[in-house]
Coordinates of C-alpha atoms and ligand atoms in Angstrom, one line a residue:
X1 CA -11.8 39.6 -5.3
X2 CA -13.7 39.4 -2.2
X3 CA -12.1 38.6 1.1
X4 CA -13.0 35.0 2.5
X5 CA -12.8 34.3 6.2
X6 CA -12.2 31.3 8.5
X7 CA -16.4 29.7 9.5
X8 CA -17.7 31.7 6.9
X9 CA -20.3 29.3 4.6
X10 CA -19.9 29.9 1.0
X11 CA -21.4 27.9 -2.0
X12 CA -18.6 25.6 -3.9
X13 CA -19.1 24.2 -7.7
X14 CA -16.7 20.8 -7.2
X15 CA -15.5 20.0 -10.6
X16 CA -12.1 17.7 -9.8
X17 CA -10.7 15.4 -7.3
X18 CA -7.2 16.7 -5.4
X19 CA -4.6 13.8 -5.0
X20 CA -6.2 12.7 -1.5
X21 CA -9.4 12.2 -3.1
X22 CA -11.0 15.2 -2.1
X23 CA -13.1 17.7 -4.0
X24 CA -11.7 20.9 -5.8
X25 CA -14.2 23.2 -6.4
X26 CA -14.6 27.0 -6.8
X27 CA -16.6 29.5 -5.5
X28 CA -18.8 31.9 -7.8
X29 CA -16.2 34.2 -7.7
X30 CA -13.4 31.6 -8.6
X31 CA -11.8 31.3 -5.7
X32 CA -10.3 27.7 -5.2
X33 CA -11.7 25.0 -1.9
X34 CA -10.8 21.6 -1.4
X35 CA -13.2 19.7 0.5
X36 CA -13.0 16.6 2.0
X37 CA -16.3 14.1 1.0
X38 CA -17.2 16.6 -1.6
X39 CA -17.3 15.1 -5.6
X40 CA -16.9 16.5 -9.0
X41 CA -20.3 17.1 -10.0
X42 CA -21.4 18.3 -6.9
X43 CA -22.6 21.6 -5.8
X44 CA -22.1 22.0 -1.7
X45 CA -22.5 24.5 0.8
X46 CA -18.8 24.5 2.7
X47 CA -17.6 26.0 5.7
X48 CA -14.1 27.6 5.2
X49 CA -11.4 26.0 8.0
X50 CA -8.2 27.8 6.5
X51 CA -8.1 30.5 3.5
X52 CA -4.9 31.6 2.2
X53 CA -4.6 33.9 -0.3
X54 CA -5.6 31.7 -3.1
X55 CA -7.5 28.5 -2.4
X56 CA -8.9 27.7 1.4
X57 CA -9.8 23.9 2.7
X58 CA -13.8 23.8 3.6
X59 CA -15.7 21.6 5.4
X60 CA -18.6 19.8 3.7
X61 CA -21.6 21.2 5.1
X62 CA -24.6 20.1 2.9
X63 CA -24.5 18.9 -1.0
X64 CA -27.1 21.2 -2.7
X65 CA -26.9 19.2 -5.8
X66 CA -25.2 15.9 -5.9
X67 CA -23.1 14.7 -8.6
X68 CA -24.7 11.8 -11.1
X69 CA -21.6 9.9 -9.8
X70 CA -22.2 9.9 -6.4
X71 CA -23.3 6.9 -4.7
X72 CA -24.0 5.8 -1.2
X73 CA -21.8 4.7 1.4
X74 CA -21.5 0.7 2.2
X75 CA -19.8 1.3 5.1
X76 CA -21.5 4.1 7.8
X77 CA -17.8 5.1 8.8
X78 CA -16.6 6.3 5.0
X79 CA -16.4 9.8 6.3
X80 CA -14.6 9.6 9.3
X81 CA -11.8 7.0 9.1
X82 CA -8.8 7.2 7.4
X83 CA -9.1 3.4 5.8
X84 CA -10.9 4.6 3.0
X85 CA -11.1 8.1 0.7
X86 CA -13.9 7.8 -2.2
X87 CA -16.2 5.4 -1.4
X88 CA -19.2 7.6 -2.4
X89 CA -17.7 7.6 -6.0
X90 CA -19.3 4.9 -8.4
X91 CA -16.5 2.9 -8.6
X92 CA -16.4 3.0 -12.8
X93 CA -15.3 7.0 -11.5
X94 CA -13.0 6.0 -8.9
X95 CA -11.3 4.4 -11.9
X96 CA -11.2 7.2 -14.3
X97 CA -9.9 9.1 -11.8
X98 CA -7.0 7.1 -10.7
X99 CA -5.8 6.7 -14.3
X100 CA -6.2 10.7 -14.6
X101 CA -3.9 11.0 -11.5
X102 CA -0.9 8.7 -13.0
X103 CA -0.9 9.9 -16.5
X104 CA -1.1 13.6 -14.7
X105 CA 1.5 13.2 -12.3
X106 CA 3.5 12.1 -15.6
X107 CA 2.6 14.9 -17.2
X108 CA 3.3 17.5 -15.1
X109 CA 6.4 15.8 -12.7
X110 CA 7.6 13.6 -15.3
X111 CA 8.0 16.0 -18.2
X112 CA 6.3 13.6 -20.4
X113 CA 4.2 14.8 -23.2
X114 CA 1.9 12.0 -24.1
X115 CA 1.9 9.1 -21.5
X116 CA 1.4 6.0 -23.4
X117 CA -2.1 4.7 -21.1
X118 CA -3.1 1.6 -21.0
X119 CA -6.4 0.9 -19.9
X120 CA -6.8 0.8 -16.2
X121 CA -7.2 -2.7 -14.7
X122 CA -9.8 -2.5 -12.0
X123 CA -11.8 -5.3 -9.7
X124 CA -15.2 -7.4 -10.7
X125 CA -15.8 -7.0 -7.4
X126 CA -14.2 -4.1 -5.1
X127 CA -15.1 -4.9 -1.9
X128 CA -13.6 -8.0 0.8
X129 CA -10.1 -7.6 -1.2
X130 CA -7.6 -6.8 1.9
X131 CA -5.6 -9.9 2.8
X132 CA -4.5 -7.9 6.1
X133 CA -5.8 -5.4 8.6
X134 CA -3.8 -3.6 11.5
X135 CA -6.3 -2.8 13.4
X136 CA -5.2 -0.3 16.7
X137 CA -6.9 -1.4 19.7
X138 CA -8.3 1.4 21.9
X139 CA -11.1 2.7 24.4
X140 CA -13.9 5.0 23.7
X141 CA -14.9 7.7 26.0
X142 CA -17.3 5.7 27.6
X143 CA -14.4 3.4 28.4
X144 CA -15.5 0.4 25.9
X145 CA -12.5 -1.5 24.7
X146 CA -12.9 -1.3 20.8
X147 CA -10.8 -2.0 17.5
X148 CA -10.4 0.8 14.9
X149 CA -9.0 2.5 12.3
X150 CA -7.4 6.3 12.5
X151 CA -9.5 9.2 11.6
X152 CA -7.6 10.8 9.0
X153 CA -4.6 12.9 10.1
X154 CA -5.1 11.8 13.1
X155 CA -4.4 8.9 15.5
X156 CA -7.9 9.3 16.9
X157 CA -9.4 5.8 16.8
X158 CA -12.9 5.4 14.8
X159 CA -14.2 2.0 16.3
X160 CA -15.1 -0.7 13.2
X161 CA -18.6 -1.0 13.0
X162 CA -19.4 -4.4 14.3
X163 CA -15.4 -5.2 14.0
X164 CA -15.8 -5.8 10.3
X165 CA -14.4 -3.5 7.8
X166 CA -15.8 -4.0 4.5
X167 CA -12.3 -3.8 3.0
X168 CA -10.9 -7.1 4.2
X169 CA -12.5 -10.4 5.8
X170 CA -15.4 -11.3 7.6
X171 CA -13.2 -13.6 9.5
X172 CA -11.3 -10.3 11.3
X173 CA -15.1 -9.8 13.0
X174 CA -14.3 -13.1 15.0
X175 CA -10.6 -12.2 15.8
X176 CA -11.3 -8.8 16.9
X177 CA -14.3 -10.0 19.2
X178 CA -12.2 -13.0 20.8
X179 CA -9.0 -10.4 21.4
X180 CA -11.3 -7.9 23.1
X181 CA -13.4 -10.0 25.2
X182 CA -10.2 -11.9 26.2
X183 CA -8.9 -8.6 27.1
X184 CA -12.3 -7.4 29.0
X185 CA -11.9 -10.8 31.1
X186 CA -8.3 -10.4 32.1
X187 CA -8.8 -6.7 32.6
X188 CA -6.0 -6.0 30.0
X189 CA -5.3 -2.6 29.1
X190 CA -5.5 -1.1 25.6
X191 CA -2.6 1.4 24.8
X192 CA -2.4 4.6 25.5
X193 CA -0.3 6.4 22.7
X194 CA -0.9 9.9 24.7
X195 CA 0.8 8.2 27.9
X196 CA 2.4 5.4 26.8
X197 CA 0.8 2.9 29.2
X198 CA -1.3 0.0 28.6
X199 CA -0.4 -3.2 26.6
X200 CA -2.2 -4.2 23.8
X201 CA -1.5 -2.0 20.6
X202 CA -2.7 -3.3 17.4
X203 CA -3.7 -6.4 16.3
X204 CA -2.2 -7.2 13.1
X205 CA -4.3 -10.0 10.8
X206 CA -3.3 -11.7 7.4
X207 CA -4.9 -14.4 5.6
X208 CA -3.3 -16.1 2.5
X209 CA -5.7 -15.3 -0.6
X210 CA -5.5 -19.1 -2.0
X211 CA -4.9 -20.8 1.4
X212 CA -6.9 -19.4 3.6
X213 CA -4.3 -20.0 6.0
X214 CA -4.9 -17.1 9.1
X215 CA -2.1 -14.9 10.9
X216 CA -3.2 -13.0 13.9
X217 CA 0.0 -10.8 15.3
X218 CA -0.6 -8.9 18.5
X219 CA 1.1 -6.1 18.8
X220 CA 2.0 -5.2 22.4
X221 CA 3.9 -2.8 25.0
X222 CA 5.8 -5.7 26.5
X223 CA 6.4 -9.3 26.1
X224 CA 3.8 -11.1 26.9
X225 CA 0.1 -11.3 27.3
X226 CA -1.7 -12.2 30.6
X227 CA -3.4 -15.8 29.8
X228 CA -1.6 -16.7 26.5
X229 CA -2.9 -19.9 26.1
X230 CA -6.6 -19.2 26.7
X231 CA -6.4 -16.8 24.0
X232 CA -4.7 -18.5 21.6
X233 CA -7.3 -21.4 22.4
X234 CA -10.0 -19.5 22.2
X235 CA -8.4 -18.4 18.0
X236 CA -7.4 -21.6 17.4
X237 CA -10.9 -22.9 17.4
X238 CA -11.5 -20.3 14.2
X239 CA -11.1 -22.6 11.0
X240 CA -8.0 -21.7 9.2
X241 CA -6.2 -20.3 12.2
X242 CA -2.7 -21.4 11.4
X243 CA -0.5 -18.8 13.0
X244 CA -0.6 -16.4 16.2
X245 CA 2.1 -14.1 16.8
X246 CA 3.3 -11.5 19.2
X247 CA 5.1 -8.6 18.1
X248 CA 7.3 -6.5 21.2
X249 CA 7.1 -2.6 20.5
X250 CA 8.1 -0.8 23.5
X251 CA 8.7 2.8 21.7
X252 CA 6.6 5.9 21.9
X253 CA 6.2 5.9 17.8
X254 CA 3.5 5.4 15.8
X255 CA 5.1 3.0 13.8
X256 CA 3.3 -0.2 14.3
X257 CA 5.5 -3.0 14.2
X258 CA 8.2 -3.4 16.5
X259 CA 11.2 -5.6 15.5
X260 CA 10.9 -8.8 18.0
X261 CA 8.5 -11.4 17.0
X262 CA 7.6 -14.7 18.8
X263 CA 5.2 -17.6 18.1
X264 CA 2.6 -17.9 20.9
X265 CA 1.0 -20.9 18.5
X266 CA 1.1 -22.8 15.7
X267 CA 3.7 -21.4 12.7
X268 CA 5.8 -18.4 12.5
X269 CA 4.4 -17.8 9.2
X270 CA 1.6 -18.3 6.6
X271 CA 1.8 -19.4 3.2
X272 CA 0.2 -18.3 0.0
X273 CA 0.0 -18.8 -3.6
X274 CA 0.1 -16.5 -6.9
X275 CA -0.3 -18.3 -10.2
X276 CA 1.6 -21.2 -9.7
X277 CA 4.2 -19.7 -7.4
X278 CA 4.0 -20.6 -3.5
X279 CA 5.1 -18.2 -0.7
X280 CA 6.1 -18.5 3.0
X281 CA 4.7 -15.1 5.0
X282 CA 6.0 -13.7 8.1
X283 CA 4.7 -10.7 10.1
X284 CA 7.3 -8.8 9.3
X285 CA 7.7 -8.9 5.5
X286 CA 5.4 -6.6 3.3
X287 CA 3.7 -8.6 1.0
X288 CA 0.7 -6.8 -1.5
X289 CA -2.5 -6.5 0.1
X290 CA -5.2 -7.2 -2.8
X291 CA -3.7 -10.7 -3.9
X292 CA -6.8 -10.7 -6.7
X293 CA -4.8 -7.2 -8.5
X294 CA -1.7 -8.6 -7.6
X295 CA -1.6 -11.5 -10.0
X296 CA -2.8 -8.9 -12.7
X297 CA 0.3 -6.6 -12.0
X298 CA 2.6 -9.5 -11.8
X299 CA 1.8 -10.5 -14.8
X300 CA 2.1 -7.0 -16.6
X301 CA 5.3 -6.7 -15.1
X302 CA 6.3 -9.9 -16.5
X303 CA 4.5 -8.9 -19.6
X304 CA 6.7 -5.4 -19.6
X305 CA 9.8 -7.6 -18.9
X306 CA 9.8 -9.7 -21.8
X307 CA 11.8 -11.9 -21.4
X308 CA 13.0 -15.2 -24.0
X309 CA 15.0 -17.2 -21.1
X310 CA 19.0 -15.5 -21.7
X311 CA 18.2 -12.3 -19.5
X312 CA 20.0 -11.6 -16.2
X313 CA 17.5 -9.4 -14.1
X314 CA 17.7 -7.2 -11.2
X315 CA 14.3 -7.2 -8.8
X316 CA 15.3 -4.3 -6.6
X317 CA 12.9 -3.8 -3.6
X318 CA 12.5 -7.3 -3.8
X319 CA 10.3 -8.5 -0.3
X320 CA 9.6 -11.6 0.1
X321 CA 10.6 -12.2 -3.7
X322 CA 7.4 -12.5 -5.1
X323 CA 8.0 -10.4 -8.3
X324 CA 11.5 -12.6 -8.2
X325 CA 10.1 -16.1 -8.2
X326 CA 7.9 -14.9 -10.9
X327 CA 10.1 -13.8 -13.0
X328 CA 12.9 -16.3 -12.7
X329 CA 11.0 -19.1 -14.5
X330 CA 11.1 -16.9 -17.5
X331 CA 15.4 -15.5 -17.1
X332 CA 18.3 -17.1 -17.0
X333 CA 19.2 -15.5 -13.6
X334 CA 17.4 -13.1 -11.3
X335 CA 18.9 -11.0 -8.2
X336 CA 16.8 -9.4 -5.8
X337 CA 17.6 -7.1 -3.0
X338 CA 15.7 -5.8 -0.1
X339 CA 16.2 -4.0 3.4
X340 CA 13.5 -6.0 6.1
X341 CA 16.4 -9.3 6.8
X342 CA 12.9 -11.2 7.5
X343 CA 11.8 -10.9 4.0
X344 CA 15.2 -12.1 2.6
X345 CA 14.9 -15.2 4.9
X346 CA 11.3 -15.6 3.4
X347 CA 12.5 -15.3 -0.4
X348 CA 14.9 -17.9 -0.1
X349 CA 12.6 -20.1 1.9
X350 CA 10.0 -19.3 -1.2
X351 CA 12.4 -20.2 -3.5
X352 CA 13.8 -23.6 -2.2
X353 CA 10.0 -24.4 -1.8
X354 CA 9.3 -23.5 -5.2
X355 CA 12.5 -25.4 -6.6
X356 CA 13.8 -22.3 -8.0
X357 CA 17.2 -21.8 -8.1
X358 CA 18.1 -19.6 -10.3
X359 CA 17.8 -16.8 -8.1
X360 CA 20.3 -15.0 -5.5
X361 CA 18.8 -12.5 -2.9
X362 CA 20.8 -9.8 -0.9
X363 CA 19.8 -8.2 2.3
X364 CA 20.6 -4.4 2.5
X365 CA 20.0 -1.3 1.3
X366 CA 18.8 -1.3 -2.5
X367 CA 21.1 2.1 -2.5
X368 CA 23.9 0.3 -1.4
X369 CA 23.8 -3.1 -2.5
X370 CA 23.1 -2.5 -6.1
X371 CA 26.1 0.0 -6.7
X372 CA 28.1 -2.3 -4.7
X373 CA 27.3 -5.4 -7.3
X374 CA 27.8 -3.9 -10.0
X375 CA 31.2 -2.0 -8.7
X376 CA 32.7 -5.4 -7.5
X377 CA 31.5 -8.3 -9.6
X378 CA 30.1 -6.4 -12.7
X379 CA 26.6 -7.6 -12.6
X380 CA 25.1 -6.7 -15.3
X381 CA 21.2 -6.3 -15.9
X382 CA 19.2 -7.5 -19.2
X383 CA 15.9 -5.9 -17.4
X384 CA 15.9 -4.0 -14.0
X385 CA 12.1 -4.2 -12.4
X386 CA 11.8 -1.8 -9.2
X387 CA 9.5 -1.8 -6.7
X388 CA 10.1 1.0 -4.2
X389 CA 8.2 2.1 -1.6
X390 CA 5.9 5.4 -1.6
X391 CA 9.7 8.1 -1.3
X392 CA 10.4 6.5 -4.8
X393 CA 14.0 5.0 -5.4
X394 CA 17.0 6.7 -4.3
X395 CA 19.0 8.7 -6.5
X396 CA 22.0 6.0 -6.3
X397 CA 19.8 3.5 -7.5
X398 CA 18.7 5.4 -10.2
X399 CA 22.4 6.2 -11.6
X400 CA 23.6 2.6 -11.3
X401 CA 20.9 1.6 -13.4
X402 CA 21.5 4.3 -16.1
X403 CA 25.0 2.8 -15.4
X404 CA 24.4 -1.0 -16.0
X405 CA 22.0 0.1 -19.4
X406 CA 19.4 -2.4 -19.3
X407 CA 17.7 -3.0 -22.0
X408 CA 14.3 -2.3 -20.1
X409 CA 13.3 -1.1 -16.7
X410 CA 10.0 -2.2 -15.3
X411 CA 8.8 0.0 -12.7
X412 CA 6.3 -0.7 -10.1
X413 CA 5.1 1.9 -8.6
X414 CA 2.4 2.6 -5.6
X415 CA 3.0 6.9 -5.9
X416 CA 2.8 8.3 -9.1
X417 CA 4.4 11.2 -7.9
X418 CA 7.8 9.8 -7.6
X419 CA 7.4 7.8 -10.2
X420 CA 7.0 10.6 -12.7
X421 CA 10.6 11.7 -10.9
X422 CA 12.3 8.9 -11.2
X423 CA 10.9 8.9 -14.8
X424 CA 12.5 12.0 -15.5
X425 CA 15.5 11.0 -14.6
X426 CA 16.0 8.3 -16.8
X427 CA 14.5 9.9 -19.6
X428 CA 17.0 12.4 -19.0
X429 CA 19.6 9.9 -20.0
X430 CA 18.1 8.0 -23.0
X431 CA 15.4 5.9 -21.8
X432 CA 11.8 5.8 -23.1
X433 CA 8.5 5.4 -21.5
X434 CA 7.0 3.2 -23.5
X435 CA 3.7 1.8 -21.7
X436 CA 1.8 2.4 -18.8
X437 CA -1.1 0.5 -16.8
X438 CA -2.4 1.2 -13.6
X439 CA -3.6 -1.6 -11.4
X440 CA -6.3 -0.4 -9.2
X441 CA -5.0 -2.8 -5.7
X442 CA -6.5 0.2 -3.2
X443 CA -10.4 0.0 -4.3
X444 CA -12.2 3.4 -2.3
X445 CA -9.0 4.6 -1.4
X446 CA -7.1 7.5 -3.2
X447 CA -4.1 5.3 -4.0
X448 CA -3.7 3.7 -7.0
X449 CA -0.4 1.4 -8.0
X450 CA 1.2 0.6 -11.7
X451 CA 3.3 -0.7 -13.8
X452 CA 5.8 0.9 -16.4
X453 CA 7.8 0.1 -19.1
X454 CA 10.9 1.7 -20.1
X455 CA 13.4 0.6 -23.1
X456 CA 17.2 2.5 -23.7
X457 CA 16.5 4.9 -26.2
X458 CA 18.0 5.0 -29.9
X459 CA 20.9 6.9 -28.7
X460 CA 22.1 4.0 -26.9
X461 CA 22.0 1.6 -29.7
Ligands
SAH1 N1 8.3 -6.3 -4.8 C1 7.7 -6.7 -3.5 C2 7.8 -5.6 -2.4 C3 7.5 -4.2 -2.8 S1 7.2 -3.1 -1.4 C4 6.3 -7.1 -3.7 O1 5.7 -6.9 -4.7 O2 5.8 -7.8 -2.8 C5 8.7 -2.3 -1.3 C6 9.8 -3.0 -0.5 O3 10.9 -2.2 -0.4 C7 9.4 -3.4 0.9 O4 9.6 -4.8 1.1 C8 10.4 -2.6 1.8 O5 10.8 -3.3 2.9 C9 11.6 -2.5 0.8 N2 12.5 -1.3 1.0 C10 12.2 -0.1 1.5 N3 13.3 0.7 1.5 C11 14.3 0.0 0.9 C12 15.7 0.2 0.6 N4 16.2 1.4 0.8 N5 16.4 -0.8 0.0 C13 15.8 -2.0 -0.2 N6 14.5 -2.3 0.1 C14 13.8 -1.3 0.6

């Protein structure tokens, strides 16, 4: 085979996506290149950045000829920031290939044979569907205090073009413009992740989907922000503007929340409502960011958990409780554990408000508190639903549930990946996979969430 070098151009026939959402392609001699931008159906000229022995990463340089599927950009900055991976897929694509990616990763992870697919549940309308933005807060070379996103891989800031990411609200245009210009006329300094210095971080915006209720969190190196009250004037005249926050995070990380919060005005939290269930949201607490695909995956979950009224269920990874809430007007009982103490205090505000009280939440690790239960006080499980984040659940939590036997195990899931592991394990000791649907809550991105059903097999009958 011939030798390929580092800045050398070479022609690339892209015929898959990778799992970041970048192209795979081969060269006319077969040798592999992934390239960022690039789509299946395309045929690009690519500079090589890194060649090992066999595959190399390339740089798009020009598309020759562009796949049928490709489509143009809405947003001018699809390329550059880190927000979003495949927006120049038609989205019908983006679809298809999400779907590929699960029943892949359960192929070739998860050992199993012939994933049971459902169909793919995707959006009318992708676009305006984040019901939060962290947006970092930064200066440009020319010294222009701007609000971005990160370049991918990096923390380099890409400003927002005109503050408004086509991901999430219009509103966050208005925020972002009020936080900046309050900051240009106190002479308030951005941070500095390099140094450390400066104070004003991130700004941190939710919005409830069916409220339109409107958080604004800044986060900041310090306590306090010079002029408080003329900012949080200046937000509160913003229709909707129910909450404003500040979030302390003194550390040289880049994880973007510290853990103090305190209410510069109005509430410490917003509310929102799924179905017919209400929910009290604090800064701190995750709660899903597309709330249109998150009544859709709530409800195949529910759907999956099928339940009559007599089942005792475990929502492990619980949050604020949302999956919880929803499931307890259909069981008999319902725990739910979770690690972030905020979110614990939220689910049992949620479910007072909701008059639901057939529900019992624990705060702690889902690794220790669900061995722990079911050690001391025998709590047994009809239907166990996880919800872990991306690392997947931890191996204890995987071998108490093969030790309580639910009947079913409902797993949510927002990386494929581990869930294919975690399937594997539990296959491993009699369960079944019975269904899966993917729930498309990260439109133009290369993630993509579902659900899962698993039943105990015959031998445990
Ligand atoms: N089911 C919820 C939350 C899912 S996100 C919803 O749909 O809104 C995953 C949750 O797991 C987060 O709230 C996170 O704080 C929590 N978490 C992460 N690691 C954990 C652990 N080891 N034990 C318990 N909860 C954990």
């Amino acid at each position: 085979m011939v030798e390929y070098q580092k800045n050398q151009e070479v022609e690339v026939v892209v015929n898959a996506l990778g799992n970041e959402g970048e192209g795979v392609g081969h060269t006319q001699d077969g040798y592999t290149v992934f390239v960022k931008d690039a789509l299946p159906g395309d045929v690009i000229r690519a500079k090589l950045m890194k060649c090992k022995k066999q595959y190399a990463f390339g740089r798009l340089v020009e598309i020759l000829t562009p796949s049928k599927d490709r489509v143009e950009a809405v947003c001018e900055k699809a390329r550059v920031c880190g927000g979003c991976q495949i927006q120049e897929i038609a989205y019908e694509k983006q679809l298809e290939f999400k779907a590929d990616k699960v029943k892949g990763n359960l192929v070739r992870i998860g050992g199993v044979k012939n994933p049971p697919m459902e169909s793919i549940i995707g959006m009318e309308d992708p676009w305006r569907y984040r019901n939060k933005a962290q947006f970092p807060i930064g200066r440009t070379k020319e010294g222009k205090i701007v609000a971005g996103f990160y370049a991918g891989r990096t923390h380099a800031i890409v400003p927002v073009p005109d503050n408004d990411c086509v991901l999430g609200r219009e509103v966050n245009a208005k925020i972002l413009g009020k936080v900046i210009s309050h900051m240009e006329t106190y002479d308030i300094e951005p941070y500095d992740e390099a140094t450390g210095t400066g104070l004003v971080r991130h700004v941190l915006i939710r919005c409830g989907y069916s409220t339109d209720e409107i958080m604004v969190c800044l986060v900041v190196n310090g306590t306090k922000i010079p002029e408080e009250d003329a900012l949080a004037d200046s937000l509160m005249e913003i229709p909707g503007m129910t909450s404003i926050m500040l979030n302390t995070n003194m550390d040289q990380t880049n994880v973007i929340l510290g853990d103090q919060v305190r209410t510069i005005r109005g509430e410490s939290y917003i509310t929102d409502q799924i179905g017919d269930v209400k929910f009290c949201i604090s800064p701190l607490s995750f709660y899903q960011v597309n709330p249109v695909q998150t009544e859709k995956l709530y409800r195949k979950a529910l759907e999956y958990a099928g339940l009559t009224g007599k089942e005792t269920v475990w929502d492990v990874y619980c949050g604020i409780g949302t999956i919880s809430l929803f499931l307890a007007q259909k069981a008999k009982k319902v725990y739910g554990v979770e690690i972030v103490p905020d979110a614990i205090e939220d689910a049992k505000k949620n479910a007072a408000l909701n008059g639901i009280h057939n529900v019992k939440f624990f705060v702690g690790k889902a690794e220790d508190v669900l061995p722990k239960q079911y050690e001391k006080h025998q709590i047994y499980a009809d239907v166990i639903v996880v919800d872990p984040p991306r690392k997947g659940c931890e191996q204890a939590v995987l071998d108490t549930i093969l030790k309580m036997r639910p009947k079913r195990v409902v797993y949510v899931s927002c990386n494929s990946a581990t869930l294919a592991r975690d399937i594997k394990t539990l296959a491993e000791d009699g369960y079944v996979l019975k269904a899966v649907t993917p729930v498309d809550q990260f439109c133009h991105t290369a993630h993509v969430e579902s659900v899962s059903l698993l039943v105990r097999g015959q031998m445990w009958e």
